[in-house]
mmCIF file of C-alpha atoms in Angstrom:
data_model
loop_
_atom_site.group_PDB
_atom_site.id
_atom_site.type_symbol
_atom_site.label_atom_id
_atom_site.label_comp_id
_atom_site.label_asym_id
_atom_site.label_seq_id
_atom_site.Cartn_x
_atom_site.Cartn_y
_atom_site.Cartn_z
ATOM 1 C CA UNK I 1 0.006 0.012 0.110
ATOM 2 C CA UNK I 2 1.571 3.161 -1.086
ATOM 3 C CA UNK I 3 2.340 5.946 1.380
ATOM 4 C CA UNK I 4 1.156 8.788 -0.897
ATOM 5 C CA UNK I 5 -2.216 9.438 0.928
ATOM 6 C CA UNK I 6 -1.057 12.781 2.295
ATOM 7 C CA UNK I 7 -4.395 14.177 3.243
ATOM 8 C CA UNK I 8 -5.095 11.286 5.615
ATOM 9 C CA UNK I 9 -1.836 11.860 7.432
ATOM 10 C CA UNK I 10 1.152 9.596 8.102
ATOM 11 C CA UNK I 11 1.005 6.868 9.287
ATOM 12 C CA UNK I 12 -2.343 5.875 7.731
ATOM 13 C CA UNK I 13 -5.162 6.102 10.366
ATOM 14 C CA UNK I 14 -5.822 2.683 11.679
ATOM 15 C CA UNK I 15 -9.568 3.028 11.026
ATOM 16 C CA UNK I 16 -8.821 3.138 7.361
ATOM 17 C CA UNK I 17 -6.014 0.684 7.169
ATOM 18 C CA UNK I 18 -7.995 -1.980 9.033
ATOM 19 C CA UNK I 19 -11.040 -1.498 6.804
ATOM 20 C CA UNK I 20 -9.543 -1.532 3.413
ATOM 21 C CA UNK I 21 -9.399 -5.387 3.002
ATOM 22 C CA UNK I 22 -12.991 -5.608 3.987
ATOM 23 C CA UNK I 23 -14.071 -2.554 2.041
ATOM 24 C CA UNK I 24 -12.731 -4.140 -1.269
ATOM 25 C CA UNK I 25 -15.276 -6.978 -0.647
ATOM 26 C CA UNK I 26 -18.339 -4.903 0.015
ATOM 27 C CA UNK I 27 -21.017 -5.249 -2.717
ATOM 28 C CA UNK I 28 -21.625 -1.916 -4.756
ATOM 29 C CA UNK I 29 -25.119 -1.291 -3.505
ATOM 30 C CA UNK I 30 -24.027 -1.773 0.126
ATOM 31 C CA UNK I 31 -21.036 0.585 -0.339
ATOM 32 C CA UNK I 32 -23.249 3.341 -1.671
ATOM 33 C CA UNK I 33 -25.637 2.910 1.147
ATOM 34 C CA UNK I 34 -22.892 3.296 3.744
ATOM 35 C CA UNK I 35 -21.504 6.320 1.834
ATOM 36 C CA UNK I 36 -24.884 7.862 1.686
ATOM 37 C CA UNK I 37 -25.046 7.360 5.496
ATOM 38 C CA UNK I 38 -21.781 9.183 6.099
ATOM 39 C CA UNK I 39 -22.508 12.023 3.740
ATOM 40 C CA UNK I 40 -26.252 12.567 4.420
ATOM 41 C CA UNK I 41 -26.609 11.208 7.848
ATOM 42 C CA UNK I 42 -29.213 8.480 6.851
ATOM 43 C CA UNK I 43 -29.692 5.227 8.522
ATOM 44 C CA UNK I 44 -27.884 2.177 7.322
ATOM 45 C CA UNK I 45 -30.578 0.022 5.610
ATOM 46 C CA UNK I 46 -31.499 -3.286 7.529
ATOM 47 C CA UNK I 47 -30.627 -5.181 4.439
ATOM 48 C CA UNK I 48 -27.123 -3.970 4.432
ATOM 49 C CA UNK I 49 -26.754 -4.690 8.210
ATOM 50 C CA UNK I 50 -28.054 -8.265 7.412
ATOM 51 C CA UNK I 51 -25.716 -8.803 4.468
ATOM 52 C CA UNK I 52 -22.588 -7.519 6.052
ATOM 53 C CA UNK I 53 -23.116 -7.873 9.748
ATOM 54 C CA UNK I 54 -23.028 -5.103 12.374
ATOM 55 C CA UNK I 55 -19.169 -5.487 12.955
ATOM 56 C CA UNK I 56 -18.309 -4.972 9.259
ATOM 57 C CA UNK I 57 -20.811 -2.109 8.884
ATOM 58 C CA UNK I 58 -19.112 -0.392 11.834
ATOM 59 C CA UNK I 59 -15.649 -0.805 10.412
ATOM 60 C CA UNK I 60 -16.394 0.220 6.875
ATOM 61 C CA UNK I 61 -18.605 3.172 7.897
ATOM 62 C CA UNK I 62 -15.892 4.532 10.403
ATOM 63 C CA UNK I 63 -13.251 4.316 7.558
ATOM 64 C CA UNK I 64 -15.544 6.090 5.157
ATOM 65 C CA UNK I 65 -16.274 8.760 7.814
ATOM 66 C CA UNK I 66 -12.534 9.393 8.349
ATOM 67 C CA UNK I 67 -11.828 9.474 4.591
ATOM 68 C CA UNK I 68 -14.727 11.896 3.815
ATOM 69 C CA UNK I 69 -14.161 14.203 6.811
ATOM 70 C CA UNK I 70 -10.549 14.628 5.911
ATOM 71 C CA UNK I 71 -11.278 15.245 2.233
ATOM 72 C CA UNK I 72 -13.868 17.861 3.014
ATOM 73 C CA UNK I 73 -11.842 19.577 5.789
ATOM 74 C CA UNK I 74 -8.675 19.802 3.658
ATOM 75 C CA UNK I 75 -10.500 20.654 0.525
ATOM 76 C CA UNK I 76 -8.669 18.012 -1.339
ATOM 77 C CA UNK I 77 -8.840 18.341 -5.213
ATOM 78 C CA UNK I 78 -10.690 15.632 -6.972
ATOM 79 C CA UNK I 79 -7.724 14.415 -8.840
ATOM 80 C CA UNK I 80 -5.663 14.198 -5.873
ATOM 81 C CA UNK I 81 -8.387 12.349 -3.953
ATOM 82 C CA UNK I 82 -8.753 9.769 -6.670
ATOM 83 C CA UNK I 83 -4.957 9.290 -6.819
ATOM 84 C CA UNK I 84 -4.956 8.734 -2.907
ATOM 85 C CA UNK I 85 -7.766 6.209 -3.169
ATOM 86 C CA UNK I 86 -6.000 4.268 -6.025
ATOM 87 C CA UNK I 87 -2.935 4.208 -3.625
ATOM 88 C CA UNK I 88 -5.186 2.537 -1.070
ATOM 89 C CA UNK I 89 -6.233 -0.067 -3.840
ATOM 90 C CA UNK I 90 -9.819 1.034 -3.623
ATOM 91 C CA UNK I 91 -11.831 -0.374 -6.446
ATOM 92 C CA UNK I 92 -12.307 2.049 -9.424
ATOM 93 C CA UNK I 93 -16.057 1.925 -9.176
ATOM 94 C CA UNK I 94 -15.988 3.076 -5.562
ATOM 95 C CA UNK I 95 -13.513 5.823 -6.356
ATOM 96 C CA UNK I 96 -15.865 7.105 -8.984
ATOM 97 C CA UNK I 97 -18.909 7.002 -6.691
ATOM 98 C CA UNK I 98 -16.977 8.824 -3.895
ATOM 99 C CA UNK I 99 -15.575 11.424 -6.121
ATOM 100 C CA UNK I 100 -18.900 12.161 -7.615
ATOM 101 C CA UNK I 101 -20.599 12.379 -4.212
ATOM 102 C CA UNK I 102 -17.856 14.769 -2.873
ATOM 103 C CA UNK I 103 -18.153 17.121 -5.742
ATOM 104 C CA UNK I 104 -21.846 17.237 -5.558
ATOM 105 C CA UNK I 105 -22.120 17.545 -1.762
ATOM 106 C CA UNK I 106 -18.772 19.299 -0.843
ATOM 107 C CA UNK I 107 -20.415 22.706 -0.286
ATOM 108 C CA UNK I 108 -23.236 21.393 1.677
ATOM 109 C CA UNK I 109 -20.904 19.324 3.905
ATOM 110 C CA UNK I 110 -18.597 22.223 4.646
ATOM 111 C CA UNK I 111 -21.564 24.471 5.598
ATOM 112 C CA UNK I 112 -22.944 21.671 7.813
ATOM 113 C CA UNK I 113 -19.569 21.441 9.564
ATOM 114 C CA UNK I 114 -19.353 25.229 9.964
ATOM 115 C CA UNK I 115 -22.882 25.335 11.588
ATOM 116 C CA UNK I 116 -22.123 22.666 13.961
ATOM 117 C CA UNK I 117 -18.753 23.848 15.229
ATOM 118 C CA UNK I 118 -18.586 25.637 18.475
ATOM 119 C CA UNK I 119 -18.728 29.458 18.008
ATOM 120 C CA UNK I 120 -18.846 32.598 20.168
ATOM 121 C CA UNK I 121 -20.863 35.837 19.746
ATOM 122 C CA UNK I 122 -19.399 38.268 17.307
ATOM 123 C CA UNK I 123 -18.950 41.958 17.488
ATOM 124 C CA UNK I 124 -21.704 43.880 15.859
ATOM 125 C CA UNK I 125 -20.795 47.321 17.081
ATOM 126 C CA UNK I 126 -17.943 49.061 18.846
ATOM 127 C CA UNK I 127 -18.248 52.388 20.624
ATOM 128 C CA UNK I 128 -15.483 54.304 22.504
ATOM 129 C CA UNK I 129 -14.678 57.548 24.190
ATOM 130 C CA UNK I 130 -11.895 58.944 25.946
ATOM 131 C CA UNK I 131 -11.933 60.199 29.532
ATOM 132 C CA UNK I 132 -9.345 62.294 31.048
ATOM 133 C CA UNK I 133 -8.463 61.989 34.807
ATOM 134 C CA UNK I 134 -6.616 64.869 36.510
ATOM 135 C CA UNK I 135 -4.152 63.858 39.026
ATOM 136 C CA UNK I 136 -2.671 66.608 41.170
ATOM 137 C CA UNK I 137 -0.039 66.948 43.874
ATOM 138 C CA UNK I 138 1.996 69.693 45.475
ATOM 139 C CA UNK I 139 4.570 69.466 42.715
ATOM 140 C CA UNK I 140 2.849 68.153 39.451
ATOM 141 C CA UNK I 141 -0.465 68.137 37.732
ATOM 142 C CA UNK I 142 -0.877 64.965 35.450
ATOM 143 C CA UNK I 143 -3.510 64.438 32.679
ATOM 144 C CA UNK I 144 -4.172 60.515 32.505
ATOM 145 C CA UNK I 145 -6.322 59.646 29.462
ATOM 146 C CA UNK I 146 -8.300 56.364 29.620
ATOM 147 C CA UNK I 147 -10.488 54.739 26.689
ATOM 148 C CA UNK I 148 -13.919 53.524 27.624
ATOM 149 C CA UNK I 149 -15.001 50.823 25.261
ATOM 150 C CA UNK I 150 -18.498 49.252 24.720
ATOM 151 C CA UNK I 151 -18.918 46.158 22.464
ATOM 152 C CA UNK I 152 -22.386 45.134 21.242
ATOM 153 C CA UNK I 153 -22.493 41.457 20.527
ATOM 154 C CA UNK I 154 -24.429 39.372 18.103
ATOM 155 C CA UNK I 155 -26.328 37.714 21.035
ATOM 156 C CA UNK I 156 -27.684 41.042 22.153
ATOM 157 C CA UNK I 157 -25.386 41.519 25.074
ATOM 158 C CA UNK I 158 -23.079 44.499 25.745
ATOM 159 C CA UNK I 159 -19.624 44.457 27.423
ATOM 160 C CA UNK I 160 -17.990 47.588 28.766
ATOM 161 C CA UNK I 161 -14.384 47.921 29.808
ATOM 162 C CA UNK I 162 -11.693 50.464 30.233
ATOM 163 C CA UNK I 163 -8.127 50.426 28.699
ATOM 164 C CA UNK I 164 -5.163 52.532 29.008
ATOM 165 C CA UNK I 165 -3.669 54.514 26.328
ATOM 166 C CA UNK I 166 -0.694 52.203 26.153
ATOM 167 C CA UNK I 167 -3.021 49.118 25.890
ATOM 168 C CA UNK I 168 -5.132 50.784 23.292
ATOM 169 C CA UNK I 169 -1.911 51.530 21.248
ATOM 170 C CA UNK I 170 -1.133 47.828 21.617
ATOM 171 C CA UNK I 171 -4.477 46.882 20.252
ATOM 172 C CA UNK I 172 -4.203 49.051 17.329
ATOM 173 C CA UNK I 173 -0.749 47.545 16.424
ATOM 174 C CA UNK I 174 -1.995 43.867 16.919
ATOM 175 C CA UNK I 175 -5.142 44.572 14.735
ATOM 176 C CA UNK I 176 -2.863 46.106 11.951
ATOM 177 C CA UNK I 177 -0.560 43.123 12.284
ATOM 178 C CA UNK I 178 -3.439 40.618 11.953
ATOM 179 C CA UNK I 179 -4.892 42.359 9.055
ATOM 180 C CA UNK I 180 -1.528 42.264 7.240
ATOM 181 C CA UNK I 181 -1.130 38.652 8.103
ATOM 182 C CA UNK I 182 -4.535 37.893 6.617
ATOM 183 C CA UNK I 183 -3.744 39.863 3.438
ATOM 184 C CA UNK I 184 -0.478 37.769 3.085
ATOM 185 C CA UNK I 185 -2.327 34.541 3.555
ATOM 186 C CA UNK I 186 -4.922 35.498 1.001
ATOM 187 C CA UNK I 187 -2.182 36.109 -1.576
ATOM 188 C CA UNK I 188 -0.544 32.659 -0.877
ATOM 189 C CA UNK I 189 -0.537 30.511 -3.823
ATOM 190 C CA UNK I 190 -1.776 27.563 -1.879
ATOM 191 C CA UNK I 191 -4.944 29.531 -0.597
ATOM 192 C CA UNK I 192 -5.575 30.695 -4.243
ATOM 193 C CA UNK I 193 -5.711 27.014 -5.419
ATOM 194 C CA UNK I 194 -8.092 26.099 -2.506
ATOM 195 C CA UNK I 195 -10.527 28.801 -3.561
ATOM 196 C CA UNK I 196 -10.215 27.609 -7.175
ATOM 197 C CA UNK I 197 -10.958 24.064 -5.938
ATOM 198 C CA UNK I 198 -14.117 25.137 -4.142
ATOM 199 C CA UNK I 199 -15.339 26.871 -7.432
ATOM 200 C CA UNK I 200 -15.129 23.611 -9.307
#
């Protein structure tokens, strides 16, 4: 078995490695039913359970889940996916079926995974003002600016806090640095190729 299955990692996940000898013997209709279960979240038909047995179904289903999840998460190109599956000695008919399903359902699967991930409220509005505190002593009179900030979040809550001028300058610098980093990443050749893949 060739090691060129990069998107699955090295070494090959045991779930996939252990399932391959069995997967090659699964009848076509049963394979399609298991793949639909992975992609669409449908129940495995009783006829498939009876024909393969619960243990075999679990092994093959898990392997397909690992393969599909990795291909979607890493946005693997169709040609690279097909090459990787051939390196696993997957039957050509199954490779065509998986490639067709991934092309048709990739966007839906990505959206589903984004919807199911843990997320936090986003910032909808930012307001701020500068307050100046006057500190006096027998020898000096010092003006101390402070920035009061209010965040309105997507869940309807509001957060208020105060930052010093120094911390505010740090915030400005780090935001500018982050935006520059995002710009550099978007200009990266690899990122452009991934965007082209999604358009296919």
